[in-house]
Amino acid sequence: MEKVRTMTTTTAPAPGTRPLAGKAALVTGGSRGIGAAIAERLAADGAAVALTYHSRDDLADQVVKRIGEAGGRAWAVRADAADPEAVRASVAAAADRFGRLDILVNNAGAGVLGPFEQIAADDVDRVLATNVRGPFLAAQAAAAHLAEGGRIVSIGSCMAERAAFPGGSLYATSKAALTGLTKALARELGPRGITVNLVHPGPIDTDMNPADGEHAGLQAGLTALGAYGRPADVAATVAHLAGEGGRYITGAAIAVDGGFAV
Ligand code: NDP
């Protein structure tokens, strides 16, 4: 299928500005797609970036290499978001590697779509373990390292807010759970000067949801802009939340969805 229209974006920081210099970030699922764009953007903004991945060590290595070639600092570690020990170990390793941890981005996610009646119990366990328990435990582990000014950003989905077509019961359930986590953590960590936010992407052109996929036209048509977004669009909002501009934003859900929720 021909690619549906994607928005054009320029999101790179202005030359010479490195608003996250001296900070360290961990991005889960950073080997491709939205997570890779977030890792590269935070690194371009000056943060040292650790990224996790599930199985594509080749792609994770490429992201690390690109960041290094651009003058940044990055490191990749395999950590299945559905494995509690791996999650905890990756947070500890990132903090150890960089001597600090300032920003956690919970991006790794699994998407299982299909008729409600056909979703297996194993799928429910796997998706909730990856999309909900993973971010919960990563935030728990990260909170031990975050100081005043710390940031937690989770990647939800426009499907948590609007059931625009059938088949999203499990995925929407998992992503909607992040609303509760985000608000409760914002309240709990606020007194320590740590912000906690949620970003809801709309259809973004990645391996998970390619702009030339079977249902791409439908999804683009459900946005106000009539187009897919790019991973860098999501990364720009995460960078804003991670930086000084995000200091008074907490417990919020921000849609980067081309108007899907409208
Ligand atoms: P991709 O499938 O393109 O990339 C997924 C990334 O997450 C890869 O780096 C992958 O690692 C990693 N990953 C997958 N499962 C795990 C796991 N169990 N443990 C650790 N890492 C894992 O996905 P997107 O970039 O499209 O999606 C990123 C996030 O954005 C997800 O949470 C998704 O639900 C959400 N989202 C995406 C939308 C879209 O339209 N694309 C819309 C709304 C939300 P590896 O390369 O090793 O497999």
mmCIF file of N, CA, C and O in Angstrom, residues 157-257:
data_model
loop_
_atom_site.group_PDB
_atom_site.id
_atom_site.type_symbol
_atom_site.label_atom_id
_atom_site.label_comp_id
_atom_site.label_asym_id
_atom_site.label_seq_id
_atom_site.Cartn_x
_atom_site.Cartn_y
_atom_site.Cartn_z
ATOM 1 N N SER A 157 -0.906 5.989 24.595
ATOM 2 C CA SER A 157 -1.444 5.866 23.232
ATOM 3 C C SER A 157 -2.749 6.633 23.141
ATOM 4 O O SER A 157 -3.520 6.694 24.105
ATOM 5 N N CYS A 158 -2.996 7.176 21.946
ATOM 6 C CA CYS A 158 -4.280 7.831 21.711
ATOM 7 C C CYS A 158 -5.435 6.845 21.910
ATOM 8 O O CYS A 158 -6.563 7.247 22.189
ATOM 9 N N MET A 159 -5.115 5.556 21.818
ATOM 10 C CA MET A 159 -6.174 4.554 21.970
ATOM 11 C C MET A 159 -6.608 4.381 23.418
ATOM 12 O O MET A 159 -7.617 3.740 23.708
ATOM 13 N N ALA A 160 -5.850 4.969 24.354
ATOM 14 C CA ALA A 160 -6.268 4.947 25.753
ATOM 15 C C ALA A 160 -7.413 5.912 25.984
ATOM 16 O O ALA A 160 -8.172 5.790 26.947
ATOM 17 N N GLU A 161 -7.527 6.906 25.110
ATOM 18 C CA GLU A 161 -8.476 7.998 25.316
ATOM 19 C C GLU A 161 -9.676 7.930 24.391
ATOM 20 O O GLU A 161 -10.720 8.502 24.671
ATOM 21 N N ARG A 162 -9.499 7.289 23.245
ATOM 22 C CA ARG A 162 -10.596 7.251 22.274
ATOM 23 C C ARG A 162 -10.610 5.893 21.563
ATOM 24 O O ARG A 162 -9.645 5.543 20.872
ATOM 25 N N ALA A 163 -11.687 5.142 21.749
ATOM 26 C CA ALA A 163 -11.823 3.847 21.080
ATOM 27 C C ALA A 163 -12.444 4.087 19.704
ATOM 28 O O ALA A 163 -13.634 3.898 19.492
ATOM 29 N N ALA A 164 -11.594 4.525 18.779
ATOM 30 C CA ALA A 164 -12.089 4.988 17.476
ATOM 31 C C ALA A 164 -12.468 3.848 16.546
ATOM 32 O O ALA A 164 -13.156 4.064 15.553
ATOM 33 N N PHE A 165 -11.954 2.647 16.847
ATOM 34 C CA PHE A 165 -12.321 1.475 16.049
ATOM 35 C C PHE A 165 -12.230 0.241 16.946
ATOM 36 O O PHE A 165 -11.555 0.265 17.975
ATOM 37 N N PRO A 166 -12.914 -0.842 16.590
ATOM 38 C CA PRO A 166 -12.902 -2.026 17.447
ATOM 39 C C PRO A 166 -11.548 -2.730 17.423
ATOM 40 O O PRO A 166 -10.745 -2.516 16.507
ATOM 41 N N GLY A 167 -11.311 -3.551 18.432
ATOM 42 C CA GLY A 167 -10.109 -4.387 18.428
ATOM 43 C C GLY A 167 -9.037 -3.931 19.391
ATOM 44 O O GLY A 167 -7.983 -4.548 19.484
ATOM 45 N N GLY A 168 -9.295 -2.848 20.116
ATOM 46 C CA GLY A 168 -8.233 -2.303 20.968
ATOM 47 C C GLY A 168 -8.395 -2.588 22.446
ATOM 48 O O GLY A 168 -7.732 -1.953 23.266
ATOM 49 N N SER A 169 -9.228 -3.567 22.807
ATOM 50 C CA SER A 169 -9.566 -3.737 24.232
ATOM 51 C C SER A 169 -8.339 -3.931 25.114
ATOM 52 O O SER A 169 -8.190 -3.252 26.136
ATOM 53 N N LEU A 170 -7.461 -4.839 24.732
ATOM 54 C CA LEU A 170 -6.304 -5.139 25.587
ATOM 55 C C LEU A 170 -5.288 -3.999 25.573
ATOM 56 O O LEU A 170 -4.807 -3.556 26.624
ATOM 57 N N TYR A 171 -4.987 -3.532 24.384
ATOM 58 C CA TYR A 171 -3.992 -2.448 24.251
ATOM 59 C C TYR A 171 -4.474 -1.192 24.986
ATOM 60 O O TYR A 171 -3.724 -0.567 25.747
ATOM 61 N N ALA A 172 -5.757 -0.832 24.789
ATOM 62 C CA ALA A 172 -6.303 0.362 25.436
ATOM 63 C C ALA A 172 -6.320 0.206 26.950
ATOM 64 O O ALA A 172 -6.015 1.147 27.688
ATOM 65 N N THR A 173 -6.651 -0.991 27.412
ATOM 66 C CA THR A 173 -6.646 -1.256 28.861
ATOM 67 C C THR A 173 -5.257 -1.003 29.435
ATOM 68 O O THR A 173 -5.090 -0.340 30.460
ATOM 69 N N SER A 174 -4.251 -1.528 28.739
ATOM 70 C CA SER A 174 -2.882 -1.388 29.246
ATOM 71 C C SER A 174 -2.436 0.068 29.231
ATOM 72 O O SER A 174 -1.811 0.546 30.186
ATOM 73 N N LYS A 175 -2.747 0.787 28.177
ATOM 74 C CA LYS A 175 -2.277 2.172 28.082
ATOM 75 C C LYS A 175 -3.056 3.100 29.010
ATOM 76 O O LYS A 175 -2.510 4.073 29.532
ATOM 77 N N ALA A 176 -4.347 2.796 29.219
ATOM 78 C CA ALA A 176 -5.138 3.613 30.140
ATOM 79 C C ALA A 176 -4.631 3.454 31.570
ATOM 80 O O ALA A 176 -4.742 4.379 32.386
ATOM 81 N N ALA A 177 -4.066 2.294 31.889
ATOM 82 C CA ALA A 177 -3.529 2.092 33.241
ATOM 83 C C ALA A 177 -2.410 3.091 33.543
ATOM 84 O O ALA A 177 -2.182 3.452 34.703
ATOM 85 N N LEU A 178 -1.730 3.544 32.508
ATOM 86 C CA LEU A 178 -0.630 4.496 32.716
ATOM 87 C C LEU A 178 -1.137 5.851 33.199
ATOM 88 O O LEU A 178 -0.381 6.631 33.779
ATOM 89 N N THR A 179 -2.421 6.143 32.951
ATOM 90 C CA THR A 179 -2.995 7.389 33.474
ATOM 91 C C THR A 179 -2.991 7.351 35.000
ATOM 92 O O THR A 179 -2.583 8.315 35.661
ATOM 93 N N GLY A 180 -3.446 6.237 35.551
ATOM 94 C CA GLY A 180 -3.459 6.110 37.011
ATOM 95 C C GLY A 180 -2.063 6.152 37.589
ATOM 96 O O GLY A 180 -1.807 6.837 38.595
ATOM 97 N N LEU A 181 -1.154 5.441 36.945
ATOM 98 C CA LEU A 181 0.232 5.429 37.427
ATOM 99 C C LEU A 181 0.821 6.838 37.397
ATOM 100 O O LEU A 181 1.459 7.292 38.353
ATOM 101 N N THR A 182 0.592 7.531 36.283
ATOM 102 C CA THR A 182 1.162 8.875 36.117
ATOM 103 C C THR A 182 0.627 9.841 37.168
ATOM 104 O O THR A 182 1.390 10.576 37.817
ATOM 105 N N LYS A 183 -0.684 9.841 37.351
ATOM 106 C CA LYS A 183 -1.260 10.787 38.313
ATOM 107 C C LYS A 183 -0.842 10.454 39.748
ATOM 108 O O LYS A 183 -0.477 11.343 40.521
ATOM 109 N N ALA A 184 -0.899 9.176 40.082
ATOM 110 C CA ALA A 184 -0.551 8.792 41.455
ATOM 111 C C ALA A 184 0.916 9.071 41.752
ATOM 112 O O ALA A 184 1.268 9.546 42.836
ATOM 113 N N LEU A 185 1.780 8.803 40.769
ATOM 114 C CA LEU A 185 3.210 9.064 40.984
ATOM 115 C C LEU A 185 3.505 10.559 41.022
ATOM 116 O O LEU A 185 4.380 11.004 41.768
ATOM 117 N N ALA A 186 2.782 11.324 40.196
ATOM 118 C CA ALA A 186 2.984 12.787 40.216
ATOM 119 C C ALA A 186 2.692 13.309 41.616
ATOM 120 O O ALA A 186 3.419 14.160 42.153
ATOM 121 N N ARG A 187 1.628 12.801 42.211
ATOM 122 C CA ARG A 187 1.259 13.224 43.570
ATOM 123 C C ARG A 187 2.314 12.774 44.583
ATOM 124 O O ARG A 187 2.707 13.518 45.479
ATOM 125 N N GLU A 188 2.794 11.564 44.415
ATOM 126 C CA GLU A 188 3.711 10.996 45.408
ATOM 127 C C GLU A 188 5.124 11.566 45.300
ATOM 128 O O GLU A 188 5.806 11.762 46.298
ATOM 129 N N LEU A 189 5.548 11.833 44.066
ATOM 130 C CA LEU A 189 6.930 12.294 43.877
ATOM 131 C C LEU A 189 7.028 13.814 43.781
ATOM 132 O O LEU A 189 8.130 14.368 43.806
ATOM 133 N N GLY A 190 5.872 14.483 43.674
ATOM 134 C CA GLY A 190 5.874 15.949 43.575
ATOM 135 C C GLY A 190 6.630 16.630 44.699
ATOM 136 O O GLY A 190 7.428 17.552 44.448
ATOM 137 N N PRO A 191 6.434 16.215 45.931
ATOM 138 C CA PRO A 191 7.152 16.878 47.035
ATOM 139 C C PRO A 191 8.670 16.788 46.908
ATOM 140 O O PRO A 191 9.392 17.575 47.519
ATOM 141 N N ARG A 192 9.150 15.833 46.102
ATOM 142 C CA ARG A 192 10.604 15.720 45.884
ATOM 143 C C ARG A 192 11.052 16.512 44.662
ATOM 144 O O ARG A 192 12.214 16.431 44.253
ATOM 145 N N GLY A 193 10.106 17.246 44.024
ATOM 146 C CA GLY A 193 10.469 18.044 42.852
ATOM 147 C C GLY A 193 10.642 17.213 41.597
ATOM 148 O O GLY A 193 11.313 17.616 40.646
ATOM 149 N N ILE A 194 10.026 16.037 41.578
ATOM 150 C CA ILE A 194 10.106 15.137 40.406
ATOM 151 C C ILE A 194 8.777 15.202 39.662
ATOM 152 O O ILE A 194 7.713 15.093 40.289
ATOM 153 N N THR A 195 8.825 15.391 38.356
ATOM 154 C CA THR A 195 7.582 15.430 37.576
ATOM 155 C C THR A 195 7.357 14.078 36.892
ATOM 156 O O THR A 195 8.302 13.362 36.560
ATOM 157 N N VAL A 196 6.085 13.767 36.685
ATOM 158 C CA VAL A 196 5.692 12.488 36.079
ATOM 159 C C VAL A 196 4.590 12.768 35.066
ATOM 160 O O VAL A 196 3.539 13.318 35.424
ATOM 161 N N ASN A 197 4.839 12.429 33.826
ATOM 162 C CA ASN A 197 3.875 12.761 32.776
ATOM 163 C C ASN A 197 3.701 11.619 31.788
ATOM 164 O O ASN A 197 4.505 10.670 31.737
ATOM 165 N N LEU A 198 2.644 11.771 30.983
ATOM 166 C CA LEU A 198 2.260 10.750 30.013
ATOM 167 C C LEU A 198 2.118 11.430 28.649
ATOM 168 O O LEU A 198 1.545 12.518 28.557
ATOM 169 N N VAL A 199 2.641 10.788 27.629
ATOM 170 C CA VAL A 199 2.481 11.308 26.259
ATOM 171 C C VAL A 199 1.692 10.283 25.462
ATOM 172 O O VAL A 199 2.054 9.101 25.442
ATOM 173 N N HIS A 200 0.615 10.733 24.852
ATOM 174 C CA HIS A 200 -0.222 9.840 24.057
ATOM 175 C C HIS A 200 0.027 10.076 22.566
ATOM 176 O O HIS A 200 -0.532 11.009 21.983
ATOM 177 N N PRO A 201 0.836 9.228 21.930
ATOM 178 C CA PRO A 201 1.015 9.405 20.479
ATOM 179 C C PRO A 201 -0.241 8.961 19.723
ATOM 180 O O PRO A 201 -0.956 8.053 20.140
ATOM 181 N N GLY A 202 -0.445 9.607 18.596
ATOM 182 C CA GLY A 202 -1.418 9.116 17.629
ATOM 183 C C GLY A 202 -0.709 8.157 16.695
ATOM 184 O O GLY A 202 0.328 7.589 17.057
ATOM 185 N N PRO A 203 -1.221 7.943 15.489
ATOM 186 C CA PRO A 203 -0.526 7.048 14.557
ATOM 187 C C PRO A 203 0.825 7.617 14.136
ATOM 188 O O PRO A 203 0.902 8.701 13.566
ATOM 189 N N ILE A 204 1.866 6.872 14.478
ATOM 190 C CA ILE A 204 3.242 7.306 14.202
ATOM 191 C C ILE A 204 3.892 6.239 13.320
ATOM 192 O O ILE A 204 3.790 5.041 13.602
ATOM 193 N N ASP A 205 4.564 6.680 12.301
ATOM 194 C CA ASP A 205 5.149 5.777 11.299
ATOM 195 C C ASP A 205 6.355 5.023 11.879
ATOM 196 O O ASP A 205 7.458 5.562 11.959
ATOM 197 N N THR A 206 6.104 3.782 12.321
ATOM 198 C CA THR A 206 7.165 2.932 12.871
ATOM 199 C C THR A 206 6.914 1.496 12.407
ATOM 200 O O THR A 206 5.902 1.218 11.763
ATOM 201 N N ASP A 207 7.797 0.577 12.811
ATOM 202 C CA ASP A 207 7.581 -0.841 12.490
ATOM 203 C C ASP A 207 6.264 -1.340 13.070
ATOM 204 O O ASP A 207 5.580 -2.172 12.468
ATOM 205 N N MET A 208 5.909 -0.843 14.252
ATOM 206 C CA MET A 208 4.668 -1.293 14.897
ATOM 207 C C MET A 208 3.436 -0.842 14.119
ATOM 208 O O MET A 208 2.423 -1.533 14.096
ATOM 209 N N ASN A 209 3.530 0.330 13.502
ATOM 210 C CA ASN A 209 2.365 0.923 12.850
ATOM 211 C C ASN A 209 2.785 1.685 11.593
ATOM 212 O O ASN A 209 2.694 2.908 11.538
ATOM 213 N N PRO A 210 3.256 0.944 10.569
ATOM 214 C CA PRO A 210 3.808 1.628 9.392
ATOM 215 C C PRO A 210 2.761 2.434 8.628
ATOM 216 O O PRO A 210 1.598 2.033 8.545
ATOM 217 N N ALA A 211 3.211 3.551 8.097
ATOM 218 C CA ALA A 211 2.303 4.439 7.360
ATOM 219 C C ALA A 211 1.877 3.844 6.027
ATOM 220 O O ALA A 211 1.058 4.443 5.319
ATOM 221 N N ASP A 212 2.465 2.668 5.679
ATOM 222 C CA ASP A 212 1.974 1.961 4.489
ATOM 223 C C ASP A 212 1.312 0.638 4.895
ATOM 224 O O ASP A 212 1.164 -0.279 4.086
ATOM 225 N N GLY A 213 0.903 0.551 6.152
ATOM 226 C CA GLY A 213 0.236 -0.662 6.638
ATOM 227 C C GLY A 213 -1.217 -0.740 6.187
ATOM 228 O O GLY A 213 -1.781 0.243 5.679
ATOM 229 N N GLU A 214 -1.787 -1.905 6.460
ATOM 230 C CA GLU A 214 -3.146 -2.194 5.982
ATOM 231 C C GLU A 214 -4.177 -1.176 6.485
ATOM 232 O O GLU A 214 -5.098 -0.798 5.756
ATOM 233 N N HIS A 215 -4.021 -0.744 7.731
ATOM 234 C CA HIS A 215 -5.021 0.148 8.325
ATOM 235 C C HIS A 215 -4.539 1.596 8.433
ATOM 236 O O HIS A 215 -5.113 2.392 9.182
ATOM 237 N N ALA A 216 -3.480 1.918 7.699
ATOM 238 C CA ALA A 216 -2.897 3.256 7.818
ATOM 239 C C ALA A 216 -3.868 4.341 7.342
ATOM 240 O O ALA A 216 -4.002 5.390 7.982
ATOM 241 N N GLY A 217 -4.539 4.091 6.252
ATOM 242 C CA GLY A 217 -5.463 5.091 5.717
ATOM 243 C C GLY A 217 -6.579 5.402 6.707
ATOM 244 O O GLY A 217 -6.941 6.566 6.921
ATOM 245 N N LEU A 218 -7.086 4.356 7.337
ATOM 246 C CA LEU A 218 -8.145 4.524 8.342
ATOM 247 C C LEU A 218 -7.648 5.406 9.481
ATOM 248 O O LEU A 218 -8.301 6.369 9.894
ATOM 249 N N GLN A 219 -6.448 5.081 9.980
ATOM 250 C CA GLN A 219 -5.928 5.824 11.139
ATOM 251 C C GLN A 219 -5.627 7.280 10.781
ATOM 252 O O GLN A 219 -5.956 8.188 11.546
ATOM 253 N N ALA A 220 -4.998 7.484 9.642
ATOM 254 C CA ALA A 220 -4.706 8.871 9.229
ATOM 255 C C ALA A 220 -6.008 9.654 9.098
ATOM 256 O O ALA A 220 -6.093 10.825 9.500
ATOM 257 N N GLY A 221 -7.028 9.004 8.580
ATOM 258 C CA GLY A 221 -8.310 9.670 8.398
ATOM 259 C C GLY A 221 -8.994 10.028 9.705
ATOM 260 O O GLY A 221 -9.859 10.910 9.735
ATOM 261 N N LEU A 222 -8.611 9.371 10.778
ATOM 262 C CA LEU A 222 -9.207 9.655 12.085
ATOM 263 C C LEU A 222 -8.528 10.838 12.779
ATOM 264 O O LEU A 222 -8.988 11.295 13.826
ATOM 265 N N THR A 223 -7.419 11.311 12.240
ATOM 266 C CA THR A 223 -6.764 12.485 12.827
ATOM 267 C C THR A 223 -7.324 13.749 12.184
ATOM 268 O O THR A 223 -7.803 13.722 11.046
ATOM 269 N N ALA A 224 -7.235 14.860 12.927
ATOM 270 C CA ALA A 224 -7.693 16.136 12.362
ATOM 271 C C ALA A 224 -6.780 16.584 11.226
ATOM 272 O O ALA A 224 -7.232 17.217 10.269
ATOM 273 N N LEU A 225 -5.500 16.246 11.330
ATOM 274 C CA LEU A 225 -4.549 16.676 10.301
ATOM 275 C C LEU A 225 -4.540 15.743 9.102
ATOM 276 O O LEU A 225 -3.898 16.028 8.093
ATOM 277 N N GLY A 226 -5.186 14.604 9.231
ATOM 278 C CA GLY A 226 -5.271 13.670 8.110
ATOM 279 C C GLY A 226 -3.941 13.044 7.748
ATOM 280 O O GLY A 226 -3.702 12.705 6.585
ATOM 281 N N ALA A 227 -3.074 12.867 8.742
ATOM 282 C CA ALA A 227 -1.722 12.382 8.438
ATOM 283 C C ALA A 227 -1.135 11.609 9.603
ATOM 284 O O ALA A 227 -1.535 11.794 10.755
ATOM 285 N N TYR A 228 -0.184 10.754 9.299
ATOM 286 C CA TYR A 228 0.633 10.110 10.328
ATOM 287 C C TYR A 228 1.651 11.118 10.871
ATOM 288 O O TYR A 228 2.068 12.039 10.162
ATOM 289 N N GLY A 229 2.070 10.889 12.107
ATOM 290 C CA GLY A 229 3.191 11.632 12.646
ATOM 291 C C GLY A 229 4.464 10.829 12.533
ATOM 292 O O GLY A 229 4.452 9.664 12.101
ATOM 293 N N ARG A 230 5.563 11.449 12.922
ATOM 294 C CA ARG A 230 6.869 10.792 12.882
ATOM 295 C C ARG A 230 7.398 10.628 14.303
ATOM 296 O O ARG A 230 7.058 11.410 15.189
ATOM 297 N N PRO A 231 8.268 9.632 14.496
ATOM 298 C CA PRO A 231 8.832 9.444 15.847
ATOM 299 C C PRO A 231 9.407 10.733 16.430
ATOM 300 O O PRO A 231 9.256 10.986 17.639
ATOM 301 N N ALA A 232 10.007 11.569 15.601
ATOM 302 C CA ALA A 232 10.610 12.811 16.111
ATOM 303 C C ALA A 232 9.566 13.760 16.701
ATOM 304 O O ALA A 232 9.881 14.593 17.557
ATOM 305 N N ASP A 233 8.307 13.648 16.240
ATOM 306 C CA ASP A 233 7.251 14.496 16.813
ATOM 307 C C ASP A 233 7.033 14.156 18.281
ATOM 308 O O ASP A 233 6.856 15.044 19.126
ATOM 309 N N VAL A 234 7.024 12.867 18.579
ATOM 310 C CA VAL A 234 6.843 12.428 19.965
ATOM 311 C C VAL A 234 8.085 12.806 20.780
ATOM 312 O O VAL A 234 7.991 13.290 21.908
ATOM 313 N N ALA A 235 9.252 12.608 20.167
ATOM 314 C CA ALA A 235 10.511 12.904 20.865
ATOM 315 C C ALA A 235 10.588 14.377 21.262
ATOM 316 O O ALA A 235 11.110 14.714 22.334
ATOM 317 N N ALA A 236 10.057 15.260 20.418
ATOM 318 C CA ALA A 236 10.121 16.699 20.721
ATOM 319 C C ALA A 236 9.343 17.019 21.988
ATOM 320 O O ALA A 236 9.773 17.837 22.820
ATOM 321 N N THR A 237 8.189 16.379 22.161
ATOM 322 C CA THR A 237 7.386 16.635 23.363
ATOM 323 C C THR A 237 8.045 16.024 24.596
ATOM 324 O O THR A 237 8.054 16.626 25.676
ATOM 325 N N VAL A 238 8.617 14.841 24.429
ATOM 326 C CA VAL A 238 9.333 14.225 25.559
ATOM 327 C C VAL A 238 10.502 15.126 25.968
ATOM 328 O O VAL A 238 10.750 15.343 27.163
ATOM 329 N N ALA A 239 11.205 15.668 24.983
ATOM 330 C CA ALA A 239 12.351 16.542 25.288
ATOM 331 C C ALA A 239 11.887 17.786 26.040
ATOM 332 O O ALA A 239 12.557 18.256 26.972
ATOM 333 N N HIS A 240 10.723 18.304 25.636
ATOM 334 C CA HIS A 240 10.196 19.480 26.344
ATOM 335 C C HIS A 240 9.898 19.129 27.809
ATOM 336 O O HIS A 240 10.279 19.868 28.720
ATOM 337 N N LEU A 241 9.218 18.004 28.003
ATOM 338 C CA LEU A 241 8.886 17.592 29.376
ATOM 339 C C LEU A 241 10.144 17.310 30.190
ATOM 340 O O LEU A 241 10.184 17.558 31.395
ATOM 341 N N ALA A 242 11.165 16.774 29.527
ATOM 342 C CA ALA A 242 12.407 16.416 30.226
ATOM 343 C C ALA A 242 13.226 17.648 30.583
ATOM 344 O O ALA A 242 14.036 17.612 31.514
ATOM 345 N N GLY A 243 13.019 18.720 29.863
ATOM 346 C CA GLY A 243 13.838 19.911 30.047
ATOM 347 C C GLY A 243 13.220 20.916 31.012
ATOM 348 O O GLY A 243 12.225 20.647 31.692
ATOM 349 N N GLU A 244 13.818 22.100 31.029
ATOM 350 C CA GLU A 244 13.379 23.155 31.947
ATOM 351 C C GLU A 244 11.927 23.569 31.668
ATOM 352 O O GLU A 244 11.174 23.915 32.577
ATOM 353 N N GLY A 245 11.536 23.486 30.388
ATOM 354 C CA GLY A 245 10.164 23.855 30.018
ATOM 355 C C GLY A 245 9.116 22.975 30.670
ATOM 356 O O GLY A 245 7.939 23.331 30.719
ATOM 357 N N GLY A 246 9.539 21.809 31.176
ATOM 358 C CA GLY A 246 8.585 20.893 31.784
ATOM 359 C C GLY A 246 8.524 20.982 33.292
ATOM 360 O O GLY A 246 7.829 20.195 33.943
ATOM 361 N N ARG A 247 9.211 21.965 33.869
ATOM 362 C CA ARG A 247 9.373 21.957 35.333
ATOM 363 C C ARG A 247 8.060 22.093 36.099
ATOM 364 O O ARG A 247 7.951 21.618 37.226
ATOM 365 N N TYR A 248 7.041 22.735 35.455
ATOM 366 C CA TYR A 248 5.763 22.924 36.170
ATOM 367 C C TYR A 248 4.646 22.096 35.534
ATOM 368 O O TYR A 248 3.467 22.386 35.697
ATOM 369 N N ILE A 249 5.021 21.088 34.793
ATOM 370 C CA ILE A 249 4.032 20.180 34.198
ATOM 371 C C ILE A 249 4.163 18.836 34.892
ATOM 372 O O ILE A 249 5.219 18.190 34.812
ATOM 373 N N THR A 250 3.136 18.410 35.582
ATOM 374 C CA THR A 250 3.188 17.073 36.173
ATOM 375 C C THR A 250 1.787 16.481 36.299
ATOM 376 O O THR A 250 0.804 17.198 36.442
ATOM 377 N N GLY A 251 1.743 15.158 36.183
ATOM 378 C CA GLY A 251 0.450 14.459 36.221
ATOM 379 C C GLY A 251 -0.362 14.655 34.957
ATOM 380 O O GLY A 251 -1.544 14.311 34.909
ATOM 381 N N ALA A 252 0.278 15.181 33.924
ATOM 382 C CA ALA A 252 -0.453 15.543 32.697
ATOM 383 C C ALA A 252 -0.369 14.450 31.643
ATOM 384 O O ALA A 252 0.583 13.666 31.616
ATOM 385 N N ALA A 253 -1.377 14.419 30.795
ATOM 386 C CA ALA A 253 -1.340 13.571 29.600
ATOM 387 C C ALA A 253 -1.361 14.505 28.398
ATOM 388 O O ALA A 253 -2.270 15.321 28.261
ATOM 389 N N ILE A 254 -0.341 14.413 27.575
ATOM 390 C CA ILE A 254 -0.221 15.300 26.417
ATOM 391 C C ILE A 254 -0.343 14.473 25.147
ATOM 392 O O ILE A 254 0.402 13.505 24.947
ATOM 393 N N ALA A 255 -1.293 14.839 24.317
ATOM 394 C CA ALA A 255 -1.503 14.112 23.064
ATOM 395 C C ALA A 255 -0.582 14.662 21.985
ATOM 396 O O ALA A 255 -0.485 15.879 21.797
ATOM 397 N N VAL A 256 0.118 13.761 21.325
ATOM 398 C CA VAL A 256 0.900 14.125 20.123
ATOM 399 C C VAL A 256 0.305 13.258 19.031
ATOM 400 O O VAL A 256 0.850 12.223 18.647
ATOM 401 N N ASP A 257 -0.884 13.628 18.600
ATOM 402 C CA ASP A 257 -1.710 12.690 17.843
ATOM 403 C C ASP A 257 -2.353 13.274 16.594
ATOM 404 O O ASP A 257 -3.270 12.661 16.022
#
